[in-house]
mmCIF file of C-alpha atoms in Angstrom:
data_model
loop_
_atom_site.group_PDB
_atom_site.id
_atom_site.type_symbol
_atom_site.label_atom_id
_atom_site.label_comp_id
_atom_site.label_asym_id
_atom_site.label_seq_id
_atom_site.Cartn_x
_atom_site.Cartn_y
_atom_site.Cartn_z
ATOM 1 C CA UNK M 283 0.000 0.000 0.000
ATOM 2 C CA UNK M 284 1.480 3.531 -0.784
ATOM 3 C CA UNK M 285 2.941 5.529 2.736
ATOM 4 C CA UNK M 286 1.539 8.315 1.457
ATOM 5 C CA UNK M 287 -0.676 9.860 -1.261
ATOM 6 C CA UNK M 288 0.385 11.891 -3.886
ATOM 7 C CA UNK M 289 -2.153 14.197 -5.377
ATOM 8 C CA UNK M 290 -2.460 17.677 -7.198
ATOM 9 C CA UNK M 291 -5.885 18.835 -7.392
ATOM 10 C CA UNK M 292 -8.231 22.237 -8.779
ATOM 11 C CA UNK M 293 -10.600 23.750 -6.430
ATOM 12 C CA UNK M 294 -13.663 24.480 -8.210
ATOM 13 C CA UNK M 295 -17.031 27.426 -7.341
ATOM 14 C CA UNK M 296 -18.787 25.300 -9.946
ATOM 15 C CA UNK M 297 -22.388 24.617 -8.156
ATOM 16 C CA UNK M 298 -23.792 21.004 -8.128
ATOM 17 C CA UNK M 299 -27.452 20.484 -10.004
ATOM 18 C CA UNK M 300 -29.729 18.256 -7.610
ATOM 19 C CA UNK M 301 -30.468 14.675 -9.482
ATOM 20 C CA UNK M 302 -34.038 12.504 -8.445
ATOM 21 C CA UNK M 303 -32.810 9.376 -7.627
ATOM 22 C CA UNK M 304 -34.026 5.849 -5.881
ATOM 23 C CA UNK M 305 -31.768 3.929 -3.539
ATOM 24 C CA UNK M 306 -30.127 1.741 -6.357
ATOM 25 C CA UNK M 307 -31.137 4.143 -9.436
ATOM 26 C CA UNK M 308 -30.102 7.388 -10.718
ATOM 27 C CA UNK M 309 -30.024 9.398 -13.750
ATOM 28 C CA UNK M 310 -26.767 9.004 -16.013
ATOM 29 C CA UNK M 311 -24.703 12.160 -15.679
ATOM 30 C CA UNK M 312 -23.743 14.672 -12.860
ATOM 31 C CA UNK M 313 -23.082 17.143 -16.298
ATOM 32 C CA UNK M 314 -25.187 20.446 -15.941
ATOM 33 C CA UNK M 315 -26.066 22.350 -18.889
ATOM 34 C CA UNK M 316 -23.727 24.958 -20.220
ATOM 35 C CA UNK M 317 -21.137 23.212 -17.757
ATOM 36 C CA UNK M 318 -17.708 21.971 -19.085
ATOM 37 C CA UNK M 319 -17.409 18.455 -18.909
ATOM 38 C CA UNK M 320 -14.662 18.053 -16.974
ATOM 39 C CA UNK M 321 -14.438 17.005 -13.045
ATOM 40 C CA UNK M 322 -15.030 18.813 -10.040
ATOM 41 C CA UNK M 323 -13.097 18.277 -6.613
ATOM 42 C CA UNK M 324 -14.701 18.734 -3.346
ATOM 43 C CA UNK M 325 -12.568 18.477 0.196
ATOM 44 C CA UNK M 326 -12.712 17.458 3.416
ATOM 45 C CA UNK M 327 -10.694 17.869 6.706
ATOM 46 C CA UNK M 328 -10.260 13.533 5.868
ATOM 47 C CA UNK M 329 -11.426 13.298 2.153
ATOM 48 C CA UNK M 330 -10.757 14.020 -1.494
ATOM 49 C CA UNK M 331 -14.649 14.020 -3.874
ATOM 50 C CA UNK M 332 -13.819 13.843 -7.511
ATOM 51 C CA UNK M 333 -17.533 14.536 -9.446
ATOM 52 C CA UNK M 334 -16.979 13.638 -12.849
ATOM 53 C CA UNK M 335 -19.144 15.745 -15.364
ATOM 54 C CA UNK M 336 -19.480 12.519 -17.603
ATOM 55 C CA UNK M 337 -21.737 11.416 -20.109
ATOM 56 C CA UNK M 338 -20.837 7.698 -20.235
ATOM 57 C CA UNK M 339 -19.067 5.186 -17.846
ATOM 58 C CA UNK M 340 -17.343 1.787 -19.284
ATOM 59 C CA UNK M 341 -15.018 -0.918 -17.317
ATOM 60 C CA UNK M 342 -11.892 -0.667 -19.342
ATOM 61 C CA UNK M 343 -9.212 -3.749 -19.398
ATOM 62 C CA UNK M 344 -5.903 -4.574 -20.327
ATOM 63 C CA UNK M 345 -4.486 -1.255 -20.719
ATOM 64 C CA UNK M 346 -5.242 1.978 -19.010
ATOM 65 C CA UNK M 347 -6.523 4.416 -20.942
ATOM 66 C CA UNK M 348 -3.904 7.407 -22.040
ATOM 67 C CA UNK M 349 -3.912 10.920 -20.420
ATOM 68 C CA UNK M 350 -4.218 11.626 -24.317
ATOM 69 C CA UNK M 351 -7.532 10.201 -25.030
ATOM 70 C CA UNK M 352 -9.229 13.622 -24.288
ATOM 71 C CA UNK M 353 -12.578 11.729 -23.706
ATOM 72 C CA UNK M 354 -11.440 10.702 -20.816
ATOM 73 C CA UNK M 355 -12.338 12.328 -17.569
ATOM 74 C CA UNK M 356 -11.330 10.342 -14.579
ATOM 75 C CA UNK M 357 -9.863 6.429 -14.474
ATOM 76 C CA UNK M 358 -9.185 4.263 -11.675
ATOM 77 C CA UNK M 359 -8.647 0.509 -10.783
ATOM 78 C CA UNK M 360 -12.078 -0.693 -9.568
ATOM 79 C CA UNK M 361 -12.387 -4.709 -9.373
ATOM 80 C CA UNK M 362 -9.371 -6.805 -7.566
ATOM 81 C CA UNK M 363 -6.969 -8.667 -9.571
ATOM 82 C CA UNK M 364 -5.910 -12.379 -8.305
ATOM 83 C CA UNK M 365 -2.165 -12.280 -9.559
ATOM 84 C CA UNK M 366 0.199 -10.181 -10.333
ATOM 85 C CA UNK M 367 0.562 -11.606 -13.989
ATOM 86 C CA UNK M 368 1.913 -9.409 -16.796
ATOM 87 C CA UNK M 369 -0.531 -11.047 -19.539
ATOM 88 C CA UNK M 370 -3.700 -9.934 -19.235
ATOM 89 C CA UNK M 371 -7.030 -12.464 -18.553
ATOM 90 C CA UNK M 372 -10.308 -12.094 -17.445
ATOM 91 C CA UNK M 373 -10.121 -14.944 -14.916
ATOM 92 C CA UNK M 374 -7.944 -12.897 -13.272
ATOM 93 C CA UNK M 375 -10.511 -10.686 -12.645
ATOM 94 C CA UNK M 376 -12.472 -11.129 -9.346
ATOM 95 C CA UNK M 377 -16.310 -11.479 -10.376
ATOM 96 C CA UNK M 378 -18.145 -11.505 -13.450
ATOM 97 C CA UNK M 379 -17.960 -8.440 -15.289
ATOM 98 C CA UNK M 380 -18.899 -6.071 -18.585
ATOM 99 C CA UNK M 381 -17.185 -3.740 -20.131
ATOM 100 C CA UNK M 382 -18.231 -2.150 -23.724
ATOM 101 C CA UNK M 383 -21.154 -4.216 -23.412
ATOM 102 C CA UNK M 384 -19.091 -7.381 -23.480
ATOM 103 C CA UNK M 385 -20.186 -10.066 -20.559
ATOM 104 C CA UNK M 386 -16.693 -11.774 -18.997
ATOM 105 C CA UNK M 387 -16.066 -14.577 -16.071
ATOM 106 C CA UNK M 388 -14.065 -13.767 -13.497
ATOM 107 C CA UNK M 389 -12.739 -15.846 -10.892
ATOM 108 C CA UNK M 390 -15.434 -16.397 -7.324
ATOM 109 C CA UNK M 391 -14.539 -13.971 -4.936
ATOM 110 C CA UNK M 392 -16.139 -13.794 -1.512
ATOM 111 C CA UNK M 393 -15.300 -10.415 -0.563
ATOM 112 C CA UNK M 394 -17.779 -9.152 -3.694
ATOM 113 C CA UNK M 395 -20.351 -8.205 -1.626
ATOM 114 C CA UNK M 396 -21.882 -5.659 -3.673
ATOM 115 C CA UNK M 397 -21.498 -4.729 -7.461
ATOM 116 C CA UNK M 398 -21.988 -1.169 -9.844
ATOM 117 C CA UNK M 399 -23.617 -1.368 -13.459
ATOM 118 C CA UNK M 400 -24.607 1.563 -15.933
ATOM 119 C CA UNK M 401 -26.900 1.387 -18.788
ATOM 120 C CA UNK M 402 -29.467 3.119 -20.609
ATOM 121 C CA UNK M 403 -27.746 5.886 -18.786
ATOM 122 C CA UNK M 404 -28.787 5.437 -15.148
ATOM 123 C CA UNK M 405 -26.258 3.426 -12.486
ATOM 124 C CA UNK M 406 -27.227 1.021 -10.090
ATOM 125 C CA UNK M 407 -25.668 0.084 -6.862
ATOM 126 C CA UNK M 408 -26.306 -3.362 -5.549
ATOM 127 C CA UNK M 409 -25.895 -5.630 -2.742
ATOM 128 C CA UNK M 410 -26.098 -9.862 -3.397
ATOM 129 C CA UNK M 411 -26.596 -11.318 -6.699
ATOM 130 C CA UNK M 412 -26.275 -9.109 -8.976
ATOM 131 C CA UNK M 413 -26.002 -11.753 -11.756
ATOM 132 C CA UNK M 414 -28.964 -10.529 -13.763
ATOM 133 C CA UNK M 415 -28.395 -6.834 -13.663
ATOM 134 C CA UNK M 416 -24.827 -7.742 -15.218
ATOM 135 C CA UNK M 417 -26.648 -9.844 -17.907
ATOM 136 C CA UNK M 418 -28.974 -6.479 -18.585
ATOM 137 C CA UNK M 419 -26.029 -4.539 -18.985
ATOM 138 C CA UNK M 420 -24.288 -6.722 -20.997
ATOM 139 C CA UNK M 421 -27.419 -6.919 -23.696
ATOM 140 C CA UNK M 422 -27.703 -2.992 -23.194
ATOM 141 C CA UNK M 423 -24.170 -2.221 -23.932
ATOM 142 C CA UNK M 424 -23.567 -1.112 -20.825
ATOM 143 C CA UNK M 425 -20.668 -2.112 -18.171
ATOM 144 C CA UNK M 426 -21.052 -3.542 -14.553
ATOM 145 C CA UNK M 427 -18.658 -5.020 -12.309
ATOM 146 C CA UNK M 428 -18.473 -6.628 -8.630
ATOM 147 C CA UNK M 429 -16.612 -5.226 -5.402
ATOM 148 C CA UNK M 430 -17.215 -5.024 -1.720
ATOM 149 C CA UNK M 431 -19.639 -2.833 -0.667
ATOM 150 C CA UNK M 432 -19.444 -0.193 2.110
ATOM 151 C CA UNK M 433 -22.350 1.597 2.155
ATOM 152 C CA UNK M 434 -25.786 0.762 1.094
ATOM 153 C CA UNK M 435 -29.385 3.046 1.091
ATOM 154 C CA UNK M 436 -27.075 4.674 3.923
ATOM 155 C CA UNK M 437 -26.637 1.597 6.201
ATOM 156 C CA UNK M 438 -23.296 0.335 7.622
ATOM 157 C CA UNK M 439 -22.402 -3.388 5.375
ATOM 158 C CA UNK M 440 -19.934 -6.383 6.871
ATOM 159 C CA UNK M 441 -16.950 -5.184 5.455
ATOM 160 C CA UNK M 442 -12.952 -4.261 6.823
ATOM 161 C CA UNK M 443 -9.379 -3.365 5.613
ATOM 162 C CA UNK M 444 -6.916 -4.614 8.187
ATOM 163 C CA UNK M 445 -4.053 -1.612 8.374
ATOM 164 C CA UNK M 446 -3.794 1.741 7.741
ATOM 165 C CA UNK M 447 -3.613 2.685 4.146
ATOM 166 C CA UNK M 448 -5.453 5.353 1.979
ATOM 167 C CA UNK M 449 -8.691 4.328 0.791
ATOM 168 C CA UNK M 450 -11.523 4.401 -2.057
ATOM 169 C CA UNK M 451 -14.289 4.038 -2.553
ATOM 170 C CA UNK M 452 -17.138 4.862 -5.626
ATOM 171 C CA UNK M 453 -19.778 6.882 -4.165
ATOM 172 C CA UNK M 454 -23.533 8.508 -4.162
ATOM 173 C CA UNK M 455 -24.196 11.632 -2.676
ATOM 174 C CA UNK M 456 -27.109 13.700 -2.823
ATOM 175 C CA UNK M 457 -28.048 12.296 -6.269
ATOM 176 C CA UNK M 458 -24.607 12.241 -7.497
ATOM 177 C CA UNK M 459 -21.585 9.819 -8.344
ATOM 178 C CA UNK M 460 -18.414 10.619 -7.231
ATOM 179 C CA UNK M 461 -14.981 8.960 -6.205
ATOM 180 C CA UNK M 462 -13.550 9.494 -2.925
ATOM 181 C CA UNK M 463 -10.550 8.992 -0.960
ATOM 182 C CA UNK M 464 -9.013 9.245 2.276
ATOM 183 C CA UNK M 465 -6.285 12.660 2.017
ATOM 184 C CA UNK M 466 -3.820 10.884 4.608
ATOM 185 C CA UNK M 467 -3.214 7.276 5.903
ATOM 186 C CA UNK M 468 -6.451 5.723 7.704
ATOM 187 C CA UNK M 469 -7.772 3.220 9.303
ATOM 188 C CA UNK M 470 -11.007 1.874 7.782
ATOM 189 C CA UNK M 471 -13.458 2.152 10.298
ATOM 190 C CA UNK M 472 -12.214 6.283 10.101
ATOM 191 C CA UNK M 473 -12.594 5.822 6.320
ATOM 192 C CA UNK M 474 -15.705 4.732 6.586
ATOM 193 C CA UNK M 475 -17.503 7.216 9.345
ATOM 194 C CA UNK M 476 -15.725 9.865 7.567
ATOM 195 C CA UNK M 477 -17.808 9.225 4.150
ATOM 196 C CA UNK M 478 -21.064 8.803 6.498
ATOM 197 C CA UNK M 479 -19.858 12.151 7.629
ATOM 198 C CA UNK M 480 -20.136 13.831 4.234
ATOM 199 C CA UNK M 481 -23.112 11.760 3.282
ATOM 200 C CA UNK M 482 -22.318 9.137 1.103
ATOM 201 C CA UNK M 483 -25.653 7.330 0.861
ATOM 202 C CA UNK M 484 -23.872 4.647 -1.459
ATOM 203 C CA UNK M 485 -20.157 3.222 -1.264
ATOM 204 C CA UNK M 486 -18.628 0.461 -3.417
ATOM 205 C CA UNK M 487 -14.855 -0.274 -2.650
ATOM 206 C CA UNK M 488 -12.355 0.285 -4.927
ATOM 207 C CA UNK M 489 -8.955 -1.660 -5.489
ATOM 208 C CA UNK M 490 -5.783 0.559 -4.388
ATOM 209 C CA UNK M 491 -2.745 -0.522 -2.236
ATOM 210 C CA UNK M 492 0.808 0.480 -4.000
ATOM 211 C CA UNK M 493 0.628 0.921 -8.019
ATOM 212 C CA UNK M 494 -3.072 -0.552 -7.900
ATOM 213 C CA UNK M 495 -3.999 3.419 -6.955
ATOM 214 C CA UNK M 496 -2.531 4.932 -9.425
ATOM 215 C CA UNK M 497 -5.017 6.887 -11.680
ATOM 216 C CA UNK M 498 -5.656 10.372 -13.027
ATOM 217 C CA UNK M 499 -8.384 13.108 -13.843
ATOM 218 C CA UNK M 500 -8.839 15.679 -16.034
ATOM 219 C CA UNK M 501 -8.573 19.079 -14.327
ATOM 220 C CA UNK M 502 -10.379 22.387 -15.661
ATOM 221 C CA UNK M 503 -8.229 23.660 -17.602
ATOM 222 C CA UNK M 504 -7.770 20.588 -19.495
ATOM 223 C CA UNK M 505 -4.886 18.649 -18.027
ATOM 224 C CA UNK M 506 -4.385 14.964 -16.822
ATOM 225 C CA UNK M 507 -3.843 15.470 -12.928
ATOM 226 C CA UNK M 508 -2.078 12.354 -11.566
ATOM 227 C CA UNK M 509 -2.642 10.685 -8.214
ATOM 228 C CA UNK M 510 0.016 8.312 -6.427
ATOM 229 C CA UNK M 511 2.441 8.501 -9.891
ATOM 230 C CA UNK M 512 3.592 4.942 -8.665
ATOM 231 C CA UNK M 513 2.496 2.473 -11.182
ATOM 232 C CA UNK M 514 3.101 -1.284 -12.347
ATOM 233 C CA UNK M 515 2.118 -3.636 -14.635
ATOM 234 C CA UNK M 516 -0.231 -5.828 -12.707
ATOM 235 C CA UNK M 517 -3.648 -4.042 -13.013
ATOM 236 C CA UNK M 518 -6.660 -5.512 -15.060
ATOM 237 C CA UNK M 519 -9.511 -3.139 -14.859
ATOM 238 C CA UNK M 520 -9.665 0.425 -14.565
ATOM 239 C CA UNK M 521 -13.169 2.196 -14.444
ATOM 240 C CA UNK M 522 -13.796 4.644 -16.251
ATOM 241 C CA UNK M 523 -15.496 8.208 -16.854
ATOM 242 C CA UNK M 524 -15.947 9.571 -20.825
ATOM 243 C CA UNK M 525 -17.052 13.191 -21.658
#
């Protein structure tokens, strides 16, 4: 896991736009009109909010997708890999999964709890099998993938990170999807009260640890703003937010 996170980020006035929602559903993007797609960062005395002004989300795999693919908006790792194997495969991947509308196996993994699909742009967090939605998504061209989950409808799940480490987690808050991580080494239980705190009603884990966290966002002026530089060649799935 990395000591310590690096991160450069853009403080924005830019005013969120309230979305209807139900406790698994919500409309597709937290884009206003007239608003630059691009991705807004909110702070905390314990947490970093990224909102993505997206259009589209996919599950990416194999490669990460270039800070030059000016579609892009924010990527991450999201799903945990099983080894640290240079050639890619989707059995390496823990859960089913779709990306690009393509359905994949991926190896059983008990700590999937909980799982995130998008289609027919609206997202859906769930909890327990999940095998159907991922099916819809799949024959709607959409993406979905499994992880442990936090937070669900606001309620405290069975779930713990032994250690101290900087978290993350994909999040819902007041209508709107975000990504958020801890600003300093944590331990989990803080992690988590500290997104109750803010008022994550929804929070789906994401994979990190050293070279596993390594991502990047666009900032608003246009650039790809890197957090925790420290990367390897391990990594299988990255999710990811398009303009």
């Amino acid at each position: 896991m990395s000591l310590r996170p690096f991160f450069c980020f853009t403080l924005s006035c830019l005013c969120f736009m309230l979305m209807g929602c139900g406790s698994e559903s919500s409309t597709s993007s937290n884009n206003d009109d007239g608003v630059e797609q691009t991705v807004v960062v909110d702070t905390t005395a314990d947490l970093l909010a990224f909102y993505p002004q997206f259009k589209r989300i996919d599950l990416v795999f194999g490669t990460m997708p270039s800070p030059s693919d000016e579609r892009v908006l924010f990527c991450c790792s999201a799903a945990f890999t099983g080894k640290e194997q240079t050639r890619f495969d989707h059995m390496n991947i823990a859960g089913n999964h779709v990306g690009s509308g393509e359905f994949h196996a991926g190896y059983p993994c008990s700590k999937n709890t909980g799982g995130f699909v998008f289609y027919e742009d609206k997202w859906k967090f769930l909890v327990g099998d999940f095998g159907g939605e991922l099916g819809r998504a799949a024959d709607k061209r959409g993406m979905g993938f499994g992880q442990m989950m936090i937070l669900h409808d606001g309620r405290r799940l069975s779930s713990h990170v032994s250690g101290r480490y900087v978290f993350r987690a994909l999040c819902e808050r007041d209508g709107k999807l975000c990504i958020v991580e801890s600003r300093r080494l944590q331990d989990f239980e803080y992690f988590v009260h500290a997104l109750q705190s803010y008022g994550v009603s929804e929070a789906l884990y994401l994979v990190m640890g050293k070279g596993w966290n390594h991502s990047w966002y666009r900032d608003m002026g246009g650039g790809a703003c890197v957090l925790h530089p420290h990367r390897h060649d391990f990594s299988t799935n990255w999710l990811v937010f398009y303009r």
